[in-house]
Amino acid sequence: MWSFVSTWYFSKQAAQAGKAVLESGGDAMDAVIKGINRVESDPEVESVGKGGFLNENGELALDAAVMDGNTMKTGAVCAVRGFENPINIARAVMENTKHNILIGAGAESFARNMGIKESDMESLITDHARDVLKKAEEKGHDTIGAIALDSFGKMAVGTSTSGANMKLMGRVGDSPLIGSGFYVESGVGGAAATGLGEDIMRTCCSFRCVEFMRMGLTPKEAVEKTVILAHETIIRHGGKPDCIALICMNAKGEYAAAANHKGFTYAFADENTPPQVTEVTPIIDKDEDGPLFDGVAGYER
Ligand code: ASP
């Protein structure tokens, strides 16, 4: 039994790559990395890896992370420049250092020492990314998050993103932060987030979603409660939530997704389902008045 789920329509190619690894008895982390690498190296995807959104200085500075659900080890990199596949550096941080997160110049120098493929910075920037940057008012951000369960019961998660268009130099989103952008524990479940990192990180969405599954909720219940709780908590404390979306999977390989906005899509594949994309009906809509949180044991208002 194996299963793979990933954020956004552009990750169908990730589900295809993940399937190839998992159906031949491969490892969940390999499936996550192979899947995310495809999206990072696709210049048509405007928010991940090569061709991603630029920061205010016109630089491509990427965030990525991985977590192994068997060992609970994690590796992440933030604001890395000159590398097309930051997820490979994140994996090397997890496997070859005592640390969880490396940032900026330190992450780049570590990557060079590990022999990870480096690219000329300009070669990773597309004309489209330059155009989007010029239209400074245009919002843009999306992340590939991918969760895999392999046939040995191991679960793994990874994320990779260029973060928000026009972000300040040095800005870090939720995607490389454990518990916010991603979380996984084999035997329980995994989650990954996409949307405005500032909102996702202050509501610790991915950890919460996995904890809801640990409490016995189905993936659908867990992910919907997580999005509603995050959305409503921000409102209750005087804020206005931006986009918050998550995917999750339990230890049985069942997956679900939820969002507080229209247009969120995700890809999935498992033993009985070829790679495909589906669109999520918002459980609550940030642009409309919606229902409030209806309570989960320990989380009532
Ligand atoms: N969460 C990412 C960030 O804030 C962007 C996204 O997934 O939309 O960096």
Tab-separated table of C-alpha atoms and ligand atoms in Angstrom:
chain	number	residue	atom	x	y	z
A	1	MET	CA	0.000	0.000	0.000
A	2	TRP	CA	1.389	3.412	-0.974
A	3	SER	CA	-0.028	6.900	-1.382
A	4	PHE	CA	1.102	10.356	-2.557
A	5	VAL	CA	-0.545	13.782	-2.301
A	6	SER	CA	0.804	17.222	-3.250
A	7	THR	CA	-0.370	20.842	-3.439
A	8	TRP	CA	-1.594	22.651	-6.582
A	9	TYR	CA	-2.390	21.490	-10.112
A	10	PHE	CA	1.238	21.965	-11.165
A	11	SER	CA	2.223	19.089	-8.875
A	12	LYS	CA	0.561	16.450	-11.065
A	13	GLN	CA	4.058	15.839	-12.440
A	14	ALA	CA	5.215	15.346	-8.832
A	15	ALA	CA	2.507	12.726	-8.265
A	16	GLN	CA	3.653	10.965	-11.436
A	17	ALA	CA	7.270	10.931	-10.257
A	18	GLY	CA	6.214	9.898	-6.742
A	19	LYS	CA	4.105	7.058	-8.100
A	20	ALA	CA	7.056	5.713	-10.109
A	21	VAL	CA	9.143	5.509	-6.932
A	22	LEU	CA	6.445	4.141	-4.651
A	23	GLU	CA	4.914	1.509	-6.911
A	24	SER	CA	8.313	-0.108	-7.379
A	25	GLY	CA	8.704	-0.432	-3.592
A	26	GLY	CA	10.741	2.763	-3.182
A	27	ASP	CA	11.159	4.983	-0.148
A	28	ALA	CA	8.690	7.723	0.871
A	29	MET	CA	11.441	10.364	1.141
A	30	ASP	CA	12.775	9.494	-2.327
A	31	ALA	CA	9.238	9.856	-3.700
A	32	VAL	CA	8.846	13.293	-2.101
A	33	ILE	CA	12.241	14.500	-3.369
A	34	LYS	CA	11.806	13.154	-6.919
A	35	GLY	CA	8.329	14.662	-7.109
A	36	ILE	CA	9.376	18.077	-5.828
A	37	ASN	CA	12.512	18.141	-8.027
A	38	ARG	CA	10.318	17.954	-11.123
A	39	VAL	CA	8.361	21.027	-10.087
A	40	GLU	CA	11.471	22.941	-8.975
A	41	SER	CA	13.111	22.358	-12.354
A	42	ASP	CA	10.031	23.374	-14.359
A	43	PRO	CA	10.471	27.062	-15.287
A	44	GLU	CA	6.744	27.295	-16.100
A	45	VAL	CA	5.852	26.947	-12.402
A	46	GLU	CA	6.059	30.546	-11.244
A	47	SER	CA	6.374	30.006	-7.492
A	48	VAL	CA	8.839	27.131	-7.026
A	49	GLY	CA	12.530	26.698	-7.946
A	50	LYS	CA	13.664	27.858	-11.399
A	51	GLY	CA	11.320	30.577	-12.670
A	52	GLY	CA	10.022	31.348	-9.156
A	53	PHE	CA	8.888	34.735	-7.859
A	54	LEU	CA	11.604	37.261	-7.022
A	55	ASN	CA	12.271	39.254	-3.885
A	56	GLU	CA	12.219	43.074	-3.782
A	57	ASN	CA	15.832	43.138	-5.032
A	58	GLY	CA	15.013	41.010	-8.060
A	59	GLU	CA	16.707	37.933	-6.610
A	60	LEU	CA	15.402	34.369	-6.518
A	61	ALA	CA	15.727	33.278	-2.876
A	62	LEU	CA	14.225	29.866	-2.166
A	63	ASP	CA	12.929	28.061	0.945
A	64	ALA	CA	12.570	24.268	1.263
A	65	ALA	CA	12.275	21.551	3.886
A	66	VAL	CA	11.935	17.815	4.410
A	67	MET	CA	10.867	15.638	7.338
A	68	ASP	CA	11.250	11.890	7.801
A	69	GLY	CA	8.269	10.423	9.654
A	70	ASN	CA	10.211	7.418	10.971
A	71	THR	CA	13.065	9.320	12.602
A	72	MET	CA	11.269	12.690	13.039
A	73	LYS	CA	14.440	14.224	11.620
A	74	THR	CA	14.056	17.365	9.571
A	75	GLY	CA	16.218	19.565	7.371
A	76	ALA	CA	15.431	22.989	5.962
A	77	VAL	CA	17.026	25.849	4.070
A	78	CYS	CA	15.905	29.464	3.838
A	79	ALA	CA	16.588	32.219	1.289
A	80	VAL	CA	18.989	30.112	-0.791
A	81	ARG	CA	20.259	31.710	-4.011
A	82	GLY	CA	21.860	30.042	-7.042
A	83	PHE	CA	20.350	26.572	-6.572
A	84	GLU	CA	17.500	25.185	-8.632
A	85	ASN	CA	16.666	22.351	-6.227
A	86	PRO	CA	16.717	23.654	-2.646
A	87	ILE	CA	14.916	20.506	-1.441
A	88	ASN	CA	18.132	18.571	-2.149
A	89	ILE	CA	20.024	20.895	0.201
A	90	ALA	CA	17.303	20.468	2.838
A	91	ARG	CA	17.693	16.692	2.630
A	92	ALA	CA	21.470	17.010	2.935
A	93	VAL	CA	21.022	19.199	6.046
A	94	MET	CA	18.844	16.469	7.559
A	95	GLU	CA	21.185	13.630	6.653
A	96	ASN	CA	24.614	15.206	7.106
A	97	THR	CA	24.453	17.801	9.894
A	98	LYS	CA	23.413	18.046	13.533
A	99	HIS	CA	21.188	20.978	12.618
A	100	ASN	CA	17.646	21.446	11.383
A	101	ILE	CA	17.847	24.735	9.462
A	102	LEU	CA	20.566	26.551	7.503
A	103	ILE	CA	19.969	29.983	6.010
A	104	GLY	CA	21.326	32.145	3.193
A	105	ALA	CA	25.103	32.142	2.668
A	106	GLY	CA	25.596	29.311	5.176
A	107	ALA	CA	23.158	27.072	3.333
A	108	GLU	CA	24.751	27.936	-0.025
A	109	SER	CA	28.266	27.189	1.178
A	110	PHE	CA	27.080	23.910	2.749
A	111	ALA	CA	25.401	22.963	-0.554
A	112	ARG	CA	28.629	23.612	-2.469
A	113	ASN	CA	30.554	21.427	-0.028
A	114	MET	CA	27.988	18.663	-0.520
A	115	GLY	CA	28.416	18.865	-4.306
A	116	ILE	CA	24.825	19.896	-4.945
A	117	LYS	CA	24.287	21.336	-8.437
A	118	GLU	CA	24.759	25.116	-8.449
A	119	SER	CA	23.499	27.419	-11.202
A	120	ASP	CA	24.235	30.908	-12.347
A	121	MET	CA	21.646	33.034	-10.491
A	122	GLU	CA	20.452	34.802	-13.646
A	123	SER	CA	19.841	31.487	-15.406
A	124	LEU	CA	17.191	30.626	-12.810
A	125	ILE	CA	15.221	33.840	-13.447
A	126	THR	CA	12.617	33.909	-16.217
A	127	ASP	CA	11.277	36.919	-18.129
A	128	HIS	CA	7.878	36.138	-16.654
A	129	ALA	CA	9.266	36.458	-13.094
A	130	ARG	CA	10.817	39.839	-14.021
A	131	ASP	CA	7.474	41.014	-15.454
A	132	VAL	CA	5.544	39.948	-12.353
A	133	LEU	CA	8.048	41.772	-10.153
A	134	LYS	CA	7.555	44.970	-12.144
A	135	LYS	CA	3.823	44.831	-11.497
A	136	ALA	CA	4.540	45.369	-7.836
A	137	GLU	CA	0.878	45.342	-6.910
A	138	GLU	CA	0.451	41.771	-8.139
A	139	LYS	CA	0.343	39.258	-5.300
A	140	GLY	CA	1.925	35.904	-5.894
A	141	HIS	CA	2.974	32.931	-3.799
A	142	ASP	CA	2.428	29.172	-3.892
A	143	THR	CA	4.322	26.183	-2.551
A	144	ILE	CA	4.717	22.601	-3.550
A	145	GLY	CA	4.106	20.489	-0.477
A	146	ALA	CA	4.179	16.714	-0.929
A	147	ILE	CA	3.378	13.855	1.462
A	148	ALA	CA	4.157	10.200	0.745
A	149	LEU	CA	3.444	6.874	2.435
A	150	ASP	CA	5.539	3.969	1.189
A	151	SER	CA	4.739	0.265	1.247
A	152	PHE	CA	6.811	-0.157	4.446
A	153	GLY	CA	4.576	2.302	6.345
A	154	LYS	CA	7.122	5.111	6.311
A	155	MET	CA	5.785	8.613	5.776
A	156	ALA	CA	7.714	11.679	4.574
A	157	VAL	CA	6.906	15.276	3.720
A	158	GLY	CA	8.664	18.042	1.796
A	159	THR	CA	8.053	21.646	0.773
A	160	SER	CA	9.693	24.008	-1.728
A	161	THR	CA	8.833	27.583	-2.667
A	162	SER	CA	10.116	30.960	-3.783
A	163	GLY	CA	7.764	32.465	-1.174
A	164	ALA	CA	5.936	35.713	-1.760
A	165	ASN	CA	6.550	37.881	-4.826
A	166	MET	CA	8.317	41.144	-3.813
A	167	LYS	CA	9.156	39.777	-0.368
A	168	LEU	CA	11.714	41.719	1.641
A	169	MET	CA	15.230	40.392	1.338
A	170	GLY	CA	15.637	37.836	4.147
A	171	ARG	CA	11.928	37.116	4.519
A	172	VAL	CA	11.183	33.498	5.433
A	173	GLY	CA	7.707	31.972	5.065
A	174	ASP	CA	6.097	28.986	6.759
A	175	SER	CA	7.331	26.423	4.231
A	176	PRO	CA	10.744	25.690	5.828
A	177	LEU	CA	9.401	25.916	9.404
A	178	ILE	CA	8.539	22.633	11.133
A	179	GLY	CA	4.967	22.463	12.403
A	180	SER	CA	3.908	25.448	10.303
A	181	GLY	CA	4.537	24.549	6.664
A	182	PHE	CA	4.975	20.797	7.186
A	183	TYR	CA	4.911	17.997	9.754
A	184	VAL	CA	4.861	14.209	9.654
A	185	GLU	CA	5.013	11.256	12.011
A	186	SER	CA	4.816	7.729	10.614
A	187	GLY	CA	1.920	5.837	12.181
A	188	VAL	CA	-0.019	9.079	12.673
A	189	GLY	CA	0.023	11.249	9.555
A	190	GLY	CA	1.490	14.198	7.721
A	191	ALA	CA	0.453	17.664	6.586
A	192	ALA	CA	1.768	20.470	4.381
A	193	ALA	CA	0.525	24.022	3.905
A	194	THR	CA	0.375	26.656	1.203
A	195	GLY	CA	-0.902	30.217	1.341
A	196	LEU	CA	0.260	33.341	3.101
A	197	GLY	CA	3.145	32.135	5.256
A	198	GLU	CA	2.707	34.853	7.859
A	199	ASP	CA	-0.814	33.572	8.656
A	200	ILE	CA	0.100	29.877	8.445
A	201	MET	CA	3.089	30.137	10.761
A	202	ARG	CA	1.296	32.039	13.502
A	203	THR	CA	-1.371	29.344	13.630
A	204	CYS	CA	1.054	26.347	13.396
A	205	CYS	CA	-1.232	24.694	10.871
A	206	SER	CA	0.635	21.515	9.917
A	207	PHE	CA	1.360	20.380	13.478
A	208	ARG	CA	-2.234	21.040	14.451
A	209	CYS	CA	-3.559	19.018	11.534
A	210	VAL	CA	-1.410	16.000	12.440
A	211	GLU	CA	-2.474	16.312	16.091
A	212	PHE	CA	-6.120	16.259	15.029
A	213	MET	CA	-5.471	12.983	13.188
A	214	ARG	CA	-3.706	11.636	16.295
A	215	MET	CA	-6.872	12.490	18.254
A	216	GLY	CA	-8.812	10.211	15.886
A	217	LEU	CA	-10.210	12.614	13.301
A	218	THR	CA	-10.287	11.509	9.671
A	219	PRO	CA	-7.972	13.421	7.296
A	220	LYS	CA	-10.971	15.373	5.958
A	221	GLU	CA	-12.154	16.345	9.437
A	222	ALA	CA	-8.613	17.178	10.574
A	223	VAL	CA	-7.703	19.372	7.637
A	224	GLU	CA	-11.030	21.217	7.635
A	225	LYS	CA	-10.868	21.876	11.388
A	226	THR	CA	-7.296	23.127	10.981
A	227	VAL	CA	-8.202	25.639	8.284
A	228	ILE	CA	-11.314	26.855	10.106
A	229	LEU	CA	-9.468	27.113	13.416
A	230	ALA	CA	-6.567	29.062	11.896
A	231	HIS	CA	-8.908	31.356	9.976
A	232	GLU	CA	-11.151	32.017	12.938
A	233	THR	CA	-8.304	32.481	15.419
A	234	ILE	CA	-6.863	35.256	13.269
A	235	ILE	CA	-10.253	36.972	13.086
A	236	ARG	CA	-10.867	36.555	16.816
A	237	HIS	CA	-7.616	38.380	17.515
A	238	GLY	CA	-8.415	41.296	15.264
A	239	GLY	CA	-6.712	40.161	12.044
A	240	LYS	CA	-7.929	39.500	8.527
A	241	PRO	CA	-6.900	36.061	7.267
A	242	ASP	CA	-5.266	35.744	3.862
A	243	CYS	CA	-5.051	32.440	1.932
A	244	ILE	CA	-4.630	29.298	4.079
A	245	ALA	CA	-4.693	25.850	2.453
A	246	LEU	CA	-3.483	22.420	3.548
A	247	ILE	CA	-3.172	18.848	2.381
A	248	CYS	CA	-2.872	15.919	4.782
A	249	MET	CA	-2.590	12.142	4.846
A	250	ASN	CA	-3.075	9.606	7.633
A	251	ALA	CA	-1.070	6.449	8.274
A	252	LYS	CA	-3.532	4.447	6.143
A	253	GLY	CA	-2.700	6.597	3.132
A	254	GLU	CA	-6.060	8.392	3.146
A	255	TYR	CA	-5.699	12.035	2.128
A	256	ALA	CA	-7.734	15.237	2.102
A	257	ALA	CA	-7.331	18.967	1.534
A	258	ALA	CA	-9.028	22.180	2.649
A	259	ALA	CA	-8.749	25.902	1.957
A	260	ASN	CA	-10.278	29.187	3.049
A	261	HIS	CA	-10.367	30.462	-0.528
A	262	LYS	CA	-11.497	29.446	-3.996
A	263	GLY	CA	-9.191	27.864	-6.550
A	264	PHE	CA	-7.076	25.559	-4.397
A	265	THR	CA	-6.141	22.391	-6.266
A	266	TYR	CA	-4.122	19.325	-5.334
A	267	ALA	CA	-2.740	16.208	-6.984
A	268	PHE	CA	-2.793	12.650	-5.703
A	269	ALA	CA	-2.074	9.069	-6.617
A	270	ASP	CA	-2.282	5.709	-4.881
A	271	GLU	CA	-2.413	2.038	-5.759
A	272	ASN	CA	-5.953	2.340	-7.117
A	273	THR	CA	-5.827	5.910	-8.453
A	274	PRO	CA	-3.671	7.223	-11.303
A	275	PRO	CA	-2.119	10.681	-10.791
A	276	GLN	CA	-4.804	13.324	-11.074
A	277	VAL	CA	-5.767	16.811	-9.915
A	278	THR	CA	-8.888	17.954	-8.116
A	279	GLU	CA	-10.197	21.328	-6.959
A	280	VAL	CA	-11.193	21.965	-3.359
A	281	THR	CA	-14.494	23.607	-2.413
A	282	PRO	CA	-13.563	26.186	0.253
A	283	ILE	CA	-14.629	25.096	3.746
A	284	ILE	CA	-14.795	28.766	4.701
A	285	ASP	CA	-14.180	31.733	2.390
A	286	LYS	CA	-11.839	34.545	3.362
A	287	ASP	CA	-13.734	36.811	0.964
A	288	GLU	CA	-17.161	36.113	2.470
A	289	ASP	CA	-18.768	35.846	5.911
A	290	GLY	CA	-18.619	32.170	6.755
A	291	PRO	CA	-19.401	29.728	9.555
A	292	LEU	CA	-17.284	29.870	12.679
A	293	PHE	CA	-15.343	27.044	14.270
A	294	ASP	CA	-17.704	24.375	15.587
A	295	GLY	CA	-15.393	22.918	18.225
A	296	VAL	CA	-13.099	19.924	18.613
A	297	ALA	CA	-12.413	18.428	22.047
A	298	GLY	CA	-9.793	20.607	23.701
A	299	TYR	CA	-10.133	23.337	21.124
A	300	GLU	CA	-13.526	24.865	21.885
A	301	ARG	CA	-13.718	28.635	21.759
B	1	ASP	N1	3.451	29.692	2.107
B	1	ASP	C1	4.387	30.240	1.153
B	1	ASP	C2	5.094	31.401	1.769
B	1	ASP	O1	4.479	32.197	2.434
B	1	ASP	C3	3.746	30.652	-0.121
B	1	ASP	C4	2.556	29.849	-0.557
B	1	ASP	O2	2.515	28.656	-0.331
B	1	ASP	O3	1.613	30.400	-1.152
B	1	ASP	O4	6.273	31.546	1.552
